[in-house]
mmCIF file of C-alpha atoms and ligand atoms in Angstrom:
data_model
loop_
_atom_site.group_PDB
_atom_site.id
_atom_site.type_symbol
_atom_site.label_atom_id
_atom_site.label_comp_id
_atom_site.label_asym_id
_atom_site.label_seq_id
_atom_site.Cartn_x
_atom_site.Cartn_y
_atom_site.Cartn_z
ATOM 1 C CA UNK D 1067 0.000 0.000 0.000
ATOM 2 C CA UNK D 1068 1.420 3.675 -0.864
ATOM 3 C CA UNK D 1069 2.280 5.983 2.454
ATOM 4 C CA UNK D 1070 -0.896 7.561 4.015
ATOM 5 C CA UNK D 1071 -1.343 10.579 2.542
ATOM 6 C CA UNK D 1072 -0.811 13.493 5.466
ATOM 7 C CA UNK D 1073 -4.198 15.718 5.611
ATOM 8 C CA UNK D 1074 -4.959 18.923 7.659
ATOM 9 C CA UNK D 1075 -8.684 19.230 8.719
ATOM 10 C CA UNK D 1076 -10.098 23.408 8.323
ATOM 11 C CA UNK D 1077 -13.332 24.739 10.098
ATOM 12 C CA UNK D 1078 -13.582 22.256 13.149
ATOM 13 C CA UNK D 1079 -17.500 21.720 13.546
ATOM 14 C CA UNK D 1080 -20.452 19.530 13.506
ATOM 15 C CA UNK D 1081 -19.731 17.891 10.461
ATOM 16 C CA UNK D 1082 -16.478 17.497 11.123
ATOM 17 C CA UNK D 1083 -17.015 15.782 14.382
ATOM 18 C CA UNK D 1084 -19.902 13.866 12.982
ATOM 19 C CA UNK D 1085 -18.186 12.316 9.735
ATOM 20 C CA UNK D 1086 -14.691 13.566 8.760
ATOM 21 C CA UNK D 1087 -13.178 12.493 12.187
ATOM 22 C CA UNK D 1088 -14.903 9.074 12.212
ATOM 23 C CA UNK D 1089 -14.236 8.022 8.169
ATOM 24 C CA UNK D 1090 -10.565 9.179 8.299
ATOM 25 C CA UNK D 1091 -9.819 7.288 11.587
ATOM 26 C CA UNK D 1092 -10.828 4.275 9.757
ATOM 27 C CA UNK D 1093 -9.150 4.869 6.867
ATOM 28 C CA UNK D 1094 -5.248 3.926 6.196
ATOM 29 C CA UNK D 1095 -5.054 5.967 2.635
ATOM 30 C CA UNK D 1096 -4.624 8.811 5.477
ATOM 31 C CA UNK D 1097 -2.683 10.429 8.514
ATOM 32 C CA UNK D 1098 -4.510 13.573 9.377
ATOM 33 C CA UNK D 1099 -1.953 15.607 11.036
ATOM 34 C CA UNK D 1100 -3.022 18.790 11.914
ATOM 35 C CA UNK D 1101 -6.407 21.105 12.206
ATOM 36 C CA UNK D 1102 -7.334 25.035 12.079
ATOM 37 C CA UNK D 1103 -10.104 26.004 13.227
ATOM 38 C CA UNK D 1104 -11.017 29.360 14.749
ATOM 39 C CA UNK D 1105 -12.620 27.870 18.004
ATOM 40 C CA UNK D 1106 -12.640 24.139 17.333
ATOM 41 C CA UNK D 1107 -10.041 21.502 18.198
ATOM 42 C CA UNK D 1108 -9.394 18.044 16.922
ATOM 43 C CA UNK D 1109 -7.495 15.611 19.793
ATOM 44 C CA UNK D 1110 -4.009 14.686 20.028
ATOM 45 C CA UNK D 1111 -2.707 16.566 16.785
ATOM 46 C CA UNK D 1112 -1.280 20.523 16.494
ATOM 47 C CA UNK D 1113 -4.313 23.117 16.259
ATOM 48 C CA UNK D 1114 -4.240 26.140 14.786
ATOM 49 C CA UNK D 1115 -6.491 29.433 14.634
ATOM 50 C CA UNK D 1116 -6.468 29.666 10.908
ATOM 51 C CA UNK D 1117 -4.902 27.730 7.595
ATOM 52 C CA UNK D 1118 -2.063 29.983 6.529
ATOM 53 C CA UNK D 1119 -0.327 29.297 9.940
ATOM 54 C CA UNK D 1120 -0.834 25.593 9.817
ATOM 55 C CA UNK D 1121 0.703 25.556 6.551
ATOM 56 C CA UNK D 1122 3.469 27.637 7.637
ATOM 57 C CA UNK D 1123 4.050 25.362 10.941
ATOM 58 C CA UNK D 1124 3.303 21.756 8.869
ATOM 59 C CA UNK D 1125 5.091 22.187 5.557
ATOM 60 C CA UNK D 1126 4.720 18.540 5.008
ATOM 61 C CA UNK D 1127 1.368 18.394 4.803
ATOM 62 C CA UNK D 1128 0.022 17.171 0.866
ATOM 63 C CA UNK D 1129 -3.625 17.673 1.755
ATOM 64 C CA UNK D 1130 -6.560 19.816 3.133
ATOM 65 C CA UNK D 1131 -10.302 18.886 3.605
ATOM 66 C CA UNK D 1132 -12.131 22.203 3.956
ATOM 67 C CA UNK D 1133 -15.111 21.543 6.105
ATOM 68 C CA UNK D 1134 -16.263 25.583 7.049
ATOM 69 C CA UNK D 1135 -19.497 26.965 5.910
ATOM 70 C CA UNK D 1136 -19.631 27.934 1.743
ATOM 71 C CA UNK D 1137 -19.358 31.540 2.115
ATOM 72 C CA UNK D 1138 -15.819 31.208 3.242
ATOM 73 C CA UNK D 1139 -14.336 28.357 1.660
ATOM 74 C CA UNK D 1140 -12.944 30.188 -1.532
ATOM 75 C CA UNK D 1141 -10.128 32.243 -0.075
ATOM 76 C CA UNK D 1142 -8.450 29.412 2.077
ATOM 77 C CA UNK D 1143 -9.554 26.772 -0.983
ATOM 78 C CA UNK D 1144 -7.049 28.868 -2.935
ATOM 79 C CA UNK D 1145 -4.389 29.185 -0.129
ATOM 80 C CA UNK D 1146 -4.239 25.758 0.417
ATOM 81 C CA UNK D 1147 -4.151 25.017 -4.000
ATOM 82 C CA UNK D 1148 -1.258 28.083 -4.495
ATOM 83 C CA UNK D 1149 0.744 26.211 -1.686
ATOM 84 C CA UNK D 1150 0.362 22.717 -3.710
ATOM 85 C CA UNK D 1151 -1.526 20.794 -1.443
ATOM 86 C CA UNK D 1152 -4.358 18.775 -2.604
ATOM 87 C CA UNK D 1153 -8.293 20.390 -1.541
ATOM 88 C CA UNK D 1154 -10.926 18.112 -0.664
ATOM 89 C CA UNK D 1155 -14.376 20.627 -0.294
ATOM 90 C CA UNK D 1156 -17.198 20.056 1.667
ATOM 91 C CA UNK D 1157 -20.336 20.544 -0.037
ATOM 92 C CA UNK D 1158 -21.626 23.201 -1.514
ATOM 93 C CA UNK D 1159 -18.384 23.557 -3.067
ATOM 94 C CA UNK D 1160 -18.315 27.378 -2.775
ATOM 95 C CA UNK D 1161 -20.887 30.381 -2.698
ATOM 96 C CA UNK D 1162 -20.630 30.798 -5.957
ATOM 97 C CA UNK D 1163 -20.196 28.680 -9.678
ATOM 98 C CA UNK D 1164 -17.328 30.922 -10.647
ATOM 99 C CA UNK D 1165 -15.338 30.967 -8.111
ATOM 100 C CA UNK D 1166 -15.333 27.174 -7.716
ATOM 101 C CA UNK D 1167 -14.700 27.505 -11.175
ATOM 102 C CA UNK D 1168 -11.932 29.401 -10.739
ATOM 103 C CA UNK D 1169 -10.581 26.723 -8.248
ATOM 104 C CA UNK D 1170 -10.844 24.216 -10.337
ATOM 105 C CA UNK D 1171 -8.466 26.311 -12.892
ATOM 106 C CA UNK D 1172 -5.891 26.655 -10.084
ATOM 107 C CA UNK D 1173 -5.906 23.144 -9.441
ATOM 108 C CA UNK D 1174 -4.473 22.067 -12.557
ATOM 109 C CA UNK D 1175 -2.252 25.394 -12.792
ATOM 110 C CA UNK D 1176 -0.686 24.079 -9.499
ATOM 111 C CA UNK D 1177 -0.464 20.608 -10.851
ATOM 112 C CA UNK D 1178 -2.626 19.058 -7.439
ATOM 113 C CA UNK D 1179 -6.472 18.059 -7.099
ATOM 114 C CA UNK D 1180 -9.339 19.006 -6.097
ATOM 115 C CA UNK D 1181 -12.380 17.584 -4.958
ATOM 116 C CA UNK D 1182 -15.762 19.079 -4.719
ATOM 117 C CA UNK D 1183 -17.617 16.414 -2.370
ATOM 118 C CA UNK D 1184 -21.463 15.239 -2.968
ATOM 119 C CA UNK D 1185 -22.051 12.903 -0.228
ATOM 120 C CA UNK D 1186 -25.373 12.082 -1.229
ATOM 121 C CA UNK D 1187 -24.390 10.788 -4.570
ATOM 122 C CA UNK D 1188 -22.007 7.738 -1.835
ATOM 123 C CA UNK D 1189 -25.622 7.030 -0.524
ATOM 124 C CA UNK D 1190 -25.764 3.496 -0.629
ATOM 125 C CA UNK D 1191 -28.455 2.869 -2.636
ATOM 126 C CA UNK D 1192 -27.902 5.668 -5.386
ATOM 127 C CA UNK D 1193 -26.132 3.482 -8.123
ATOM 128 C CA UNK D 1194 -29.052 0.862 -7.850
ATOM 129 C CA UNK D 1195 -31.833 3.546 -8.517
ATOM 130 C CA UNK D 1196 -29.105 4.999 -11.290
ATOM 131 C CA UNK D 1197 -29.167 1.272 -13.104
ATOM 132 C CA UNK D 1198 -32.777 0.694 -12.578
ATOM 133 C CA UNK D 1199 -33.650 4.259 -14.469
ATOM 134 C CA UNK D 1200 -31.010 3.638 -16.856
ATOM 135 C CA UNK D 1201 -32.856 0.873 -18.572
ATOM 136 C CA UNK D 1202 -36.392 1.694 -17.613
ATOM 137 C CA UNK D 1203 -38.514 4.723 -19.732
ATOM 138 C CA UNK D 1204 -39.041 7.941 -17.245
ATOM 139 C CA UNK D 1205 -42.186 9.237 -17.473
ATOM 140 C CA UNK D 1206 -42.289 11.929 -14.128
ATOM 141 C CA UNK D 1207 -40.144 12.059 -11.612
ATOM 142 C CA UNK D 1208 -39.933 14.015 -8.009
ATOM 143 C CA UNK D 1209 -38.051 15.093 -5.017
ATOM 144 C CA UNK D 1210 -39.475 15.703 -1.872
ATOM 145 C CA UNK D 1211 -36.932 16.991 0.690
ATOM 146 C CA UNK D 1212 -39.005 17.994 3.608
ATOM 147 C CA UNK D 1213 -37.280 18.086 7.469
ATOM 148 C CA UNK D 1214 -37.176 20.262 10.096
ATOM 149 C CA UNK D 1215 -34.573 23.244 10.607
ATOM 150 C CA UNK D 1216 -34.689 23.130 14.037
ATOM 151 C CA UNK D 1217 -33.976 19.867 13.996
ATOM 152 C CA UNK D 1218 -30.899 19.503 11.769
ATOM 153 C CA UNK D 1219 -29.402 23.350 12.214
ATOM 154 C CA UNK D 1220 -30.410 24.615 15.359
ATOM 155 C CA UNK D 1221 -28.200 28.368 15.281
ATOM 156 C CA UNK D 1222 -26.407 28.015 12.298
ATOM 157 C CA UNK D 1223 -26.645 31.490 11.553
ATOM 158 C CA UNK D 1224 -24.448 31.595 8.409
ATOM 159 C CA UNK D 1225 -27.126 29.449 6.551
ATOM 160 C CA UNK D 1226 -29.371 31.678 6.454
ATOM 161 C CA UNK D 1227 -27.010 34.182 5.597
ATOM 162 C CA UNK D 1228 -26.548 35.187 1.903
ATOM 163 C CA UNK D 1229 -24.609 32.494 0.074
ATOM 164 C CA UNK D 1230 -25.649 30.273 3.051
ATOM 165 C CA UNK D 1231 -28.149 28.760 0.728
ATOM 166 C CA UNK D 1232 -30.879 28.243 3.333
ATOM 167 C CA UNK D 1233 -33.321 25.003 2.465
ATOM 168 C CA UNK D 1234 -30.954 24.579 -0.486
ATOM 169 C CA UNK D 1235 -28.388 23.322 1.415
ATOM 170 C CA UNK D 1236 -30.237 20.229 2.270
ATOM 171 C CA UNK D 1237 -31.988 20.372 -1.309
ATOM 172 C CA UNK D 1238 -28.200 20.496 -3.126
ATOM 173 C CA UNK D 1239 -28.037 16.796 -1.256
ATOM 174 C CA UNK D 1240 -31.057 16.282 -3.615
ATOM 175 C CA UNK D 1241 -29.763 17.733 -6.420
ATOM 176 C CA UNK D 1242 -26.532 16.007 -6.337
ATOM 177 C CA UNK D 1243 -28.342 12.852 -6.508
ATOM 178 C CA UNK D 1244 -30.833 13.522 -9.406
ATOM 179 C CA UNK D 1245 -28.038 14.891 -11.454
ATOM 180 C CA UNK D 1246 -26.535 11.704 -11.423
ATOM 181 C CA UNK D 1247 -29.845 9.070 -12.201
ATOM 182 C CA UNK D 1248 -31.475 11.444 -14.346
ATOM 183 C CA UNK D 1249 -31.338 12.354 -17.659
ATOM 184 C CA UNK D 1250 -29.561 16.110 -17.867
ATOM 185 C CA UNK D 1251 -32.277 18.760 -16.532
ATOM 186 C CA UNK D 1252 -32.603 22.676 -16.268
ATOM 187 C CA UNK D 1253 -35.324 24.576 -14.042
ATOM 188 C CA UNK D 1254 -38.529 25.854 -16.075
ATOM 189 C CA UNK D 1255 -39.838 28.024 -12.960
ATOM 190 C CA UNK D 1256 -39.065 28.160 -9.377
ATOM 191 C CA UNK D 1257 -40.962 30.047 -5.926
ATOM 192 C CA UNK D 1258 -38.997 30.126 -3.017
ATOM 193 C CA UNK D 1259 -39.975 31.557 0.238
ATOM 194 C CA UNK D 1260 -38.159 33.494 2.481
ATOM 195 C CA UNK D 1261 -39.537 34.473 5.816
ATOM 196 C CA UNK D 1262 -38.939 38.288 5.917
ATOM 197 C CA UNK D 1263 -36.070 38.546 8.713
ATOM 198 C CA UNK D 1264 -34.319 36.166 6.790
ATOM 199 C CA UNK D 1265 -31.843 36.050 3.594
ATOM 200 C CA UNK D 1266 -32.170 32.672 2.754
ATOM 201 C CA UNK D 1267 -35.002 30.399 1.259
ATOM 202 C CA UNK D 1268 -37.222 28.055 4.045
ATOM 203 C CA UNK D 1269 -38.903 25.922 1.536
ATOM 204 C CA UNK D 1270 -38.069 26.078 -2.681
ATOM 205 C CA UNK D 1271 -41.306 24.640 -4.884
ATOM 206 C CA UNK D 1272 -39.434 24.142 -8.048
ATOM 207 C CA UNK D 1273 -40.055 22.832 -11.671
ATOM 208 C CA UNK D 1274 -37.617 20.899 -13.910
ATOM 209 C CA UNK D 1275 -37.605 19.713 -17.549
ATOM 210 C CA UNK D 1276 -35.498 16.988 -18.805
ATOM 211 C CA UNK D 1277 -33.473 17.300 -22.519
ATOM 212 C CA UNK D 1278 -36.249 15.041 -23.651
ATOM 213 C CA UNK D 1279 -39.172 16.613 -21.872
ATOM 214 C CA UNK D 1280 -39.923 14.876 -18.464
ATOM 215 C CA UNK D 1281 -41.608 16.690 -16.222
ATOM 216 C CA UNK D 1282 -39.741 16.596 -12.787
ATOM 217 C CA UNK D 1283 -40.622 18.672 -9.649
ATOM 218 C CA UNK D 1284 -38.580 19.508 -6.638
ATOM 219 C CA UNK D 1285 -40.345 20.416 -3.131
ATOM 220 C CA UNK D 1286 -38.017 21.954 -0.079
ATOM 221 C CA UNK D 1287 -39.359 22.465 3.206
ATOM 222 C CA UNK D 1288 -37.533 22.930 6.186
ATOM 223 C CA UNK D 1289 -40.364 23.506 8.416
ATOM 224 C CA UNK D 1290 -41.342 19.483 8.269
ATOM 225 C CA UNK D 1291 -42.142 18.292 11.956
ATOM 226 C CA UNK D 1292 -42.676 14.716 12.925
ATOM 227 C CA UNK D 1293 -41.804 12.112 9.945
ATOM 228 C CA UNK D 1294 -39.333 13.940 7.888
ATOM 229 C CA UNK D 1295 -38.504 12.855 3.989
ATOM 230 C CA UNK D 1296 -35.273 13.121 1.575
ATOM 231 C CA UNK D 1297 -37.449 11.363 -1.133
ATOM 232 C CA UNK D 1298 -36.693 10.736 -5.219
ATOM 233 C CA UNK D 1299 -39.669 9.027 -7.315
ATOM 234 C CA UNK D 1300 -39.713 8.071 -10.541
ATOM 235 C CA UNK D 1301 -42.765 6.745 -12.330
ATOM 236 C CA UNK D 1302 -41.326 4.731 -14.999
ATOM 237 C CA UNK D 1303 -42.741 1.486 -17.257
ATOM 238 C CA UNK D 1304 -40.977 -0.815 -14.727
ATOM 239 C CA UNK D 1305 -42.829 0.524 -11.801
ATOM 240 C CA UNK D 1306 -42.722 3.469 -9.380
ATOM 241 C CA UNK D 1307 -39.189 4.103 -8.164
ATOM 242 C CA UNK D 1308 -38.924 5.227 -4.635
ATOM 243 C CA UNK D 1309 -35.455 6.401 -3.564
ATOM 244 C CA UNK D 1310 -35.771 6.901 0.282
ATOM 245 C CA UNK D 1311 -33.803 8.125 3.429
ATOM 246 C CA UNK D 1312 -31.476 10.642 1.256
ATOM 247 C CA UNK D 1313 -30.625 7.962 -1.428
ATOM 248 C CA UNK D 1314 -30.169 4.790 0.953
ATOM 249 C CA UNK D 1315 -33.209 2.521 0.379
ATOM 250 C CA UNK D 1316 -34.649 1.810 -3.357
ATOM 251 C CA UNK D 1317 -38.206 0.699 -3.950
ATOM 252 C CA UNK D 1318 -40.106 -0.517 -6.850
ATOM 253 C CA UNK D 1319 -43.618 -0.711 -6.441
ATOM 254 C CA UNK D 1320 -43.467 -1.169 -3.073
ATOM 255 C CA UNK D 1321 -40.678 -3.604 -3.305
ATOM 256 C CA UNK D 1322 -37.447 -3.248 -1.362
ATOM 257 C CA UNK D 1323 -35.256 -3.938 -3.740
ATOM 258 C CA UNK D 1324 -31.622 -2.327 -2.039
ATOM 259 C CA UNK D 1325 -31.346 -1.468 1.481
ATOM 260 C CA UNK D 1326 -27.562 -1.359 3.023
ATOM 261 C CA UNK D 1327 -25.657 0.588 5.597
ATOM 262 C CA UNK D 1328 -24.786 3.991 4.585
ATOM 263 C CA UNK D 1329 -20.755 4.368 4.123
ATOM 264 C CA UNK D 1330 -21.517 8.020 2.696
ATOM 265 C CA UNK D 1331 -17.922 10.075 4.034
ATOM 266 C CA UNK D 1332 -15.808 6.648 4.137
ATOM 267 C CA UNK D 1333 -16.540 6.712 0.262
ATOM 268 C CA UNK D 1334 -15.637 10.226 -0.458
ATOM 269 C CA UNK D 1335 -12.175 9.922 1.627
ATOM 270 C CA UNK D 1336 -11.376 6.351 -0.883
ATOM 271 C CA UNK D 1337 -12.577 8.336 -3.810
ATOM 272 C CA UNK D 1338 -10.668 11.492 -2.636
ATOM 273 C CA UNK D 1339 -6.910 9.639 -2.402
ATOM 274 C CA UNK D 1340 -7.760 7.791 -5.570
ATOM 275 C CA UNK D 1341 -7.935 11.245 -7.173
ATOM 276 C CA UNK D 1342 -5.075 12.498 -5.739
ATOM 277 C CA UNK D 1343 -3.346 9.265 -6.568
ATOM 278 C CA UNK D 1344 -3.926 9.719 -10.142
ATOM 279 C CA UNK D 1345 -3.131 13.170 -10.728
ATOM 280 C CA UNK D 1346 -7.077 13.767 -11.183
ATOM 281 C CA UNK D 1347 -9.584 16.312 -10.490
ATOM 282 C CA UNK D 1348 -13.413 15.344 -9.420
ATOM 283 C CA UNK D 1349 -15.337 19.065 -9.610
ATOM 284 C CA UNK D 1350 -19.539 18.338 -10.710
ATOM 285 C CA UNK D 1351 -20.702 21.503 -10.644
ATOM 286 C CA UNK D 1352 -24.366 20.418 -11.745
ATOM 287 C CA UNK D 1353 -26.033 20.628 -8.393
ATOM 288 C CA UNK D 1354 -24.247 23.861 -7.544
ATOM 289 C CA UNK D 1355 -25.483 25.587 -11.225
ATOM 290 C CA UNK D 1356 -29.203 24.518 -10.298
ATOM 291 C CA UNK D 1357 -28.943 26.426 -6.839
ATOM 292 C CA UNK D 1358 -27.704 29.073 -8.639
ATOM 293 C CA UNK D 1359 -30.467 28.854 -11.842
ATOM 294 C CA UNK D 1360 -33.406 28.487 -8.881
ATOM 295 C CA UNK D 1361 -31.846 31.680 -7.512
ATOM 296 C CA UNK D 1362 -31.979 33.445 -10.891
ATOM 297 C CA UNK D 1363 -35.266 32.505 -12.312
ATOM 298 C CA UNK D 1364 -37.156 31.878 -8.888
ATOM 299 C CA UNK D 1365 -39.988 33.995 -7.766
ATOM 300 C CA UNK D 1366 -39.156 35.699 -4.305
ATOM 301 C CA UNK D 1367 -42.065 35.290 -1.809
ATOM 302 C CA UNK D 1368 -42.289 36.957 1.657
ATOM 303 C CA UNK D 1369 -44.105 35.088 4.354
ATOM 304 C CA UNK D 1370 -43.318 35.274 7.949
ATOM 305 C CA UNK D 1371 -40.643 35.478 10.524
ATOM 306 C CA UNK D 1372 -38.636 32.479 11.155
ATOM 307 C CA UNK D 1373 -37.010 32.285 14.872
ATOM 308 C CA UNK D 1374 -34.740 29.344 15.727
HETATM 309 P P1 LIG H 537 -20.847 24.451 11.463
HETATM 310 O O1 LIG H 537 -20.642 23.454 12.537
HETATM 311 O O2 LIG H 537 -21.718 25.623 11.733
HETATM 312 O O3 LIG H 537 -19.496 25.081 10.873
HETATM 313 C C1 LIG H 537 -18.277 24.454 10.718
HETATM 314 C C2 LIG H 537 -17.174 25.303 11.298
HETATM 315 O O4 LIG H 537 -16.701 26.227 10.340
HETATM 316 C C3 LIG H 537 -17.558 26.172 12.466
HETATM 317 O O5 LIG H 537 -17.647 25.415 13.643
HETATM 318 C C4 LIG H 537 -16.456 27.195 12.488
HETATM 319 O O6 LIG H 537 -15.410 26.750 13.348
HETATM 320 C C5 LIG H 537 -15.918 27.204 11.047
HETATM 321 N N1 LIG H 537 -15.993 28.534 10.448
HETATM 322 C C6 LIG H 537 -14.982 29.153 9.801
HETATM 323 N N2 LIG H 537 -15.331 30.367 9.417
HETATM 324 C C7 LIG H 537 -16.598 30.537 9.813
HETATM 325 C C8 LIG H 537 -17.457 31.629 9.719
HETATM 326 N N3 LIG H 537 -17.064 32.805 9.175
HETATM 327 N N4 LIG H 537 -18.707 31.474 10.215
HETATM 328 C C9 LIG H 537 -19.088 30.335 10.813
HETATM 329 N N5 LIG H 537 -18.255 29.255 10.947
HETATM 330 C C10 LIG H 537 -17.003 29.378 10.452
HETATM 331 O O7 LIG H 537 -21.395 23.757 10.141
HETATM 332 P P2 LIG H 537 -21.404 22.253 9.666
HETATM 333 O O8 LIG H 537 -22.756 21.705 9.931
HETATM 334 O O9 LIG H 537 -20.211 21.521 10.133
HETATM 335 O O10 LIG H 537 -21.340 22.510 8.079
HETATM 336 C C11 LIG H 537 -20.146 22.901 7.436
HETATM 337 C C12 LIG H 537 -20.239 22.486 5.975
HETATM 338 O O11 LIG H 537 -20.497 21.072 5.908
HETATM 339 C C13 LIG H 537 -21.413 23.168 5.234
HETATM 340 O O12 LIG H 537 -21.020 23.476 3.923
HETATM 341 C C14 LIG H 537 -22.511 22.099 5.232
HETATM 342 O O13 LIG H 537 -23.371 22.218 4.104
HETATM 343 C C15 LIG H 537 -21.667 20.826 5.143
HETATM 344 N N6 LIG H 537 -22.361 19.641 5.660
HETATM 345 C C16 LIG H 537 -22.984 19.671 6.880
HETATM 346 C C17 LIG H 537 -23.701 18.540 7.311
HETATM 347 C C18 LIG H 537 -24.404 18.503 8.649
HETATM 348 O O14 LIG H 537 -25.130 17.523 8.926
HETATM 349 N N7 LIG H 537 -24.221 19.467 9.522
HETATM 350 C C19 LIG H 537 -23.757 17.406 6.507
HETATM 351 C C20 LIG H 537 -23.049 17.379 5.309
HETATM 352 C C21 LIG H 537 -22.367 18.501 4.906
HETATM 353 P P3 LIG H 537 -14.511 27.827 14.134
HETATM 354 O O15 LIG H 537 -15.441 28.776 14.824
HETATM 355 O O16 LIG H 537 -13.701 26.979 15.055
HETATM 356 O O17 LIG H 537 -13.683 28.524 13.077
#
C-alpha cells in the first residue's frame, strides 16, 4: 500500500465531528496531522487558529479537507491550491459557480487536485436507482426533501445568511443525486420563500424539464415536523421508483429492492486519495449551477418570521 497521505482538517464543527473524524480514523489511505479552526479543536494533533499558519508550521502536509461553511471556503480553498496541497471541499463547493470555477483552474495550474464532495451521490443505494432508471422509460419524476430546521441546524446562523443557501443546502443533497440518475435537466420556474427577517429560502417549490421533456418537480421544506422525507420518485414502465432516506433505500412498487448501511464520508475519503493518486480532479458543478439557476429565475415570496 502507498504511504498515508498526510491531511490537515479546516473549520472544526459539527460535520467534522460527525463524519470527517470518524471516516478518516478508519481509513489507512490517510494520517490527518493537523487542524485550524477558529474555536474548534481536533485531539491529540497541532491546532491552529487559521490555515495559513498551519501551513506555515506543517510544511509537510500534501492535503486539506475544507469543512467551514460555503461563504468562506474560496479564499483558504485557494491558499491551500497556491501552496500545492491537494483540496478536498465540503459541499456546496463554494458560494458561488465561478469561483469554484476558478478553483478548479488553479488546481491544474498548481499541478494538485481538487475535490468538490457530494455525499449524497455515496448514498448506498444511489447506483441501484441509477441502473434501474437507466434501462427503464421515465415518465415523471420528483423530489421531496421535507425536514425540520430546528432539527438539523439549530443556530447556524451563516445558513441563512446570503450564500448560506438556506433550504438549499439540504436540497443540493437532492440535487446532487438527481443529477446523477437522471437524464440532464434545467429549471422551467421556481418560488422560493423566504420568511422576511431572513436572507435565505425556508422551503423552494421548483419545476424541472429533462433534454427530452420529463416533467420533474422539486419540493423543499424545512419547516417538516414529525416524519421527515429526503425522497426521489420516478414513475417509470418498470414501476414506481422510490429512492428513500437521502438515497439509501430503493423501492419498486413497493418492493425493497436495495437497502444497506450507509458508508456516505468513508466513500468520499477512498474516492478522494484515488484522485489524488492519479493526478485527477473530481469538480460536478451540476447541483451547484441549479442552486444558482433556482436563484436566478425563482420567484421571491415573503411570508413570515422564522425564529430558531
Ligand atoms: P458548522 O458546525 O456551523 O461550521 C463548521 C465550522 O466552520 C464552524 O464550527 C467554524 O469553526 C468554522 N468557520 C470558519 N469560518 C466561519 C465563519 N465565518 N462562520 C461560521 N463558521 C465558520 O457547520 P457544519 O454543519 O459543520 O457545516 C459545514 C459544511 O459542511 C457546510 O457546507 C454544510 O453544508 C456541510 N455539511 C454539513 C452537514 C451537517 O449535517 N451538519 C452534513 C453534510 C455537509 P470555528 O469557529 O472553530 O472557526
Amino acid at each position: 500500500m502507498s504511504q498515508p497521505i498526510k491531511i490537515g482538517i479546516v473549520g472544526v464543527g459539527k460535520i467534522v465531528r460527525d463524519q470527517h473524524l470518524p471516516a478518516l480514523a478508519k481509513d489507512q489511505n490517510y494520517r490527518l496531522i493537523a487542524a485550524a479552526s477558529r474555536h474548534g479543536k481536533v485531539d491529540d494533533i497541532p491546532n491552529f487558529p487559521d490555515i495559513e499558519s498551519m501551513l506555515d508550521a506543517v510544511p509537510e502536509l500534501e492535503a486539506v479537507a475544507l469543512c467551514m461553511p460555503p461563504q468562506f471556503r474560496y479564499d483558504a480553498a485557494r491558499t491551500a491550491l497556491e501552496a500545492k496541497k491537494h483540496v478536498f471541499l465540503e459541499k456546496p463547493p463554494g458560494a458561488t459557480v465561478s469561483e469554484v470555477e476558478d478553483l478548479k483552474a488553479l488546481a491544474v495550474k498548481n499541478g494538485v487536485s481538487l475535490f468538490a464532495s457530494w455525499h449524497s451521490r455515496y448514498a448506498p443505494a444511489v447506483e441501484a436507482a441509477r441502473t434501474f432508471l437507466s434501462s427503464a422509460r421515465i415518465n415523471s419524476a420528483a423530489i421531496n426533501w421535507k425536514e425540520d430546521v430546528r432539527r438539523w441546524h439549530p443556530n447556524q446562523e451563516w445558513i441563512w445568511a446570503p450564500g448560506g443557501f438556506g433550504v438549499f443546502d439540504p436540497g443540493i443533497n437532492a440535487l446532487s443525486i438527481v443529477t446523477h440518475i437522471l437524464p440532464a435537466l434545467f429549471i422551467t420556474s421556481a418560488v422560493l420563500d423566504f420568511p422576511e427577517n431572513r436572507d435565505a429560502p425556508v422551503a423552494a417549490h421548483v419545476a424541472f424539464r429533462t433534454s427530452n421533456g420529463l416533467p420533474v418537480t422539486m419540493e423543499l421544506d424545512w419547516l417538516q415536523t414529525g416524519p421527515q422525507s429526503w425522497d426521489i420518485l420516478a414513475d417509470t414502465d418498470k414501476g414506481a421508483m422510490v429512492l428513500s432516506g437521502g438515497g439509501s433505500k430503493l423501492a419498486v412498487d413497493g418492493r425493497v429492492v436495495h437497502d444497506e448501511p450507509e458508508a456516505e464520508y468513508p466513500m468520499l475519503y477512498k474516492r478522494f486519495a484515488e484522485i489524488v493518486r492519479s493526478g485527477a480532479s473530481d469538480v460536478d458543478l451540476a447541483p451547484l449551477q441549479h442552486v444558482a439557476d433556482a436563484f436566478m429565475l425563482g420567484k421571491r415570496n415573503v411570508i413570515e418570521a422564522f425564529f430558531d
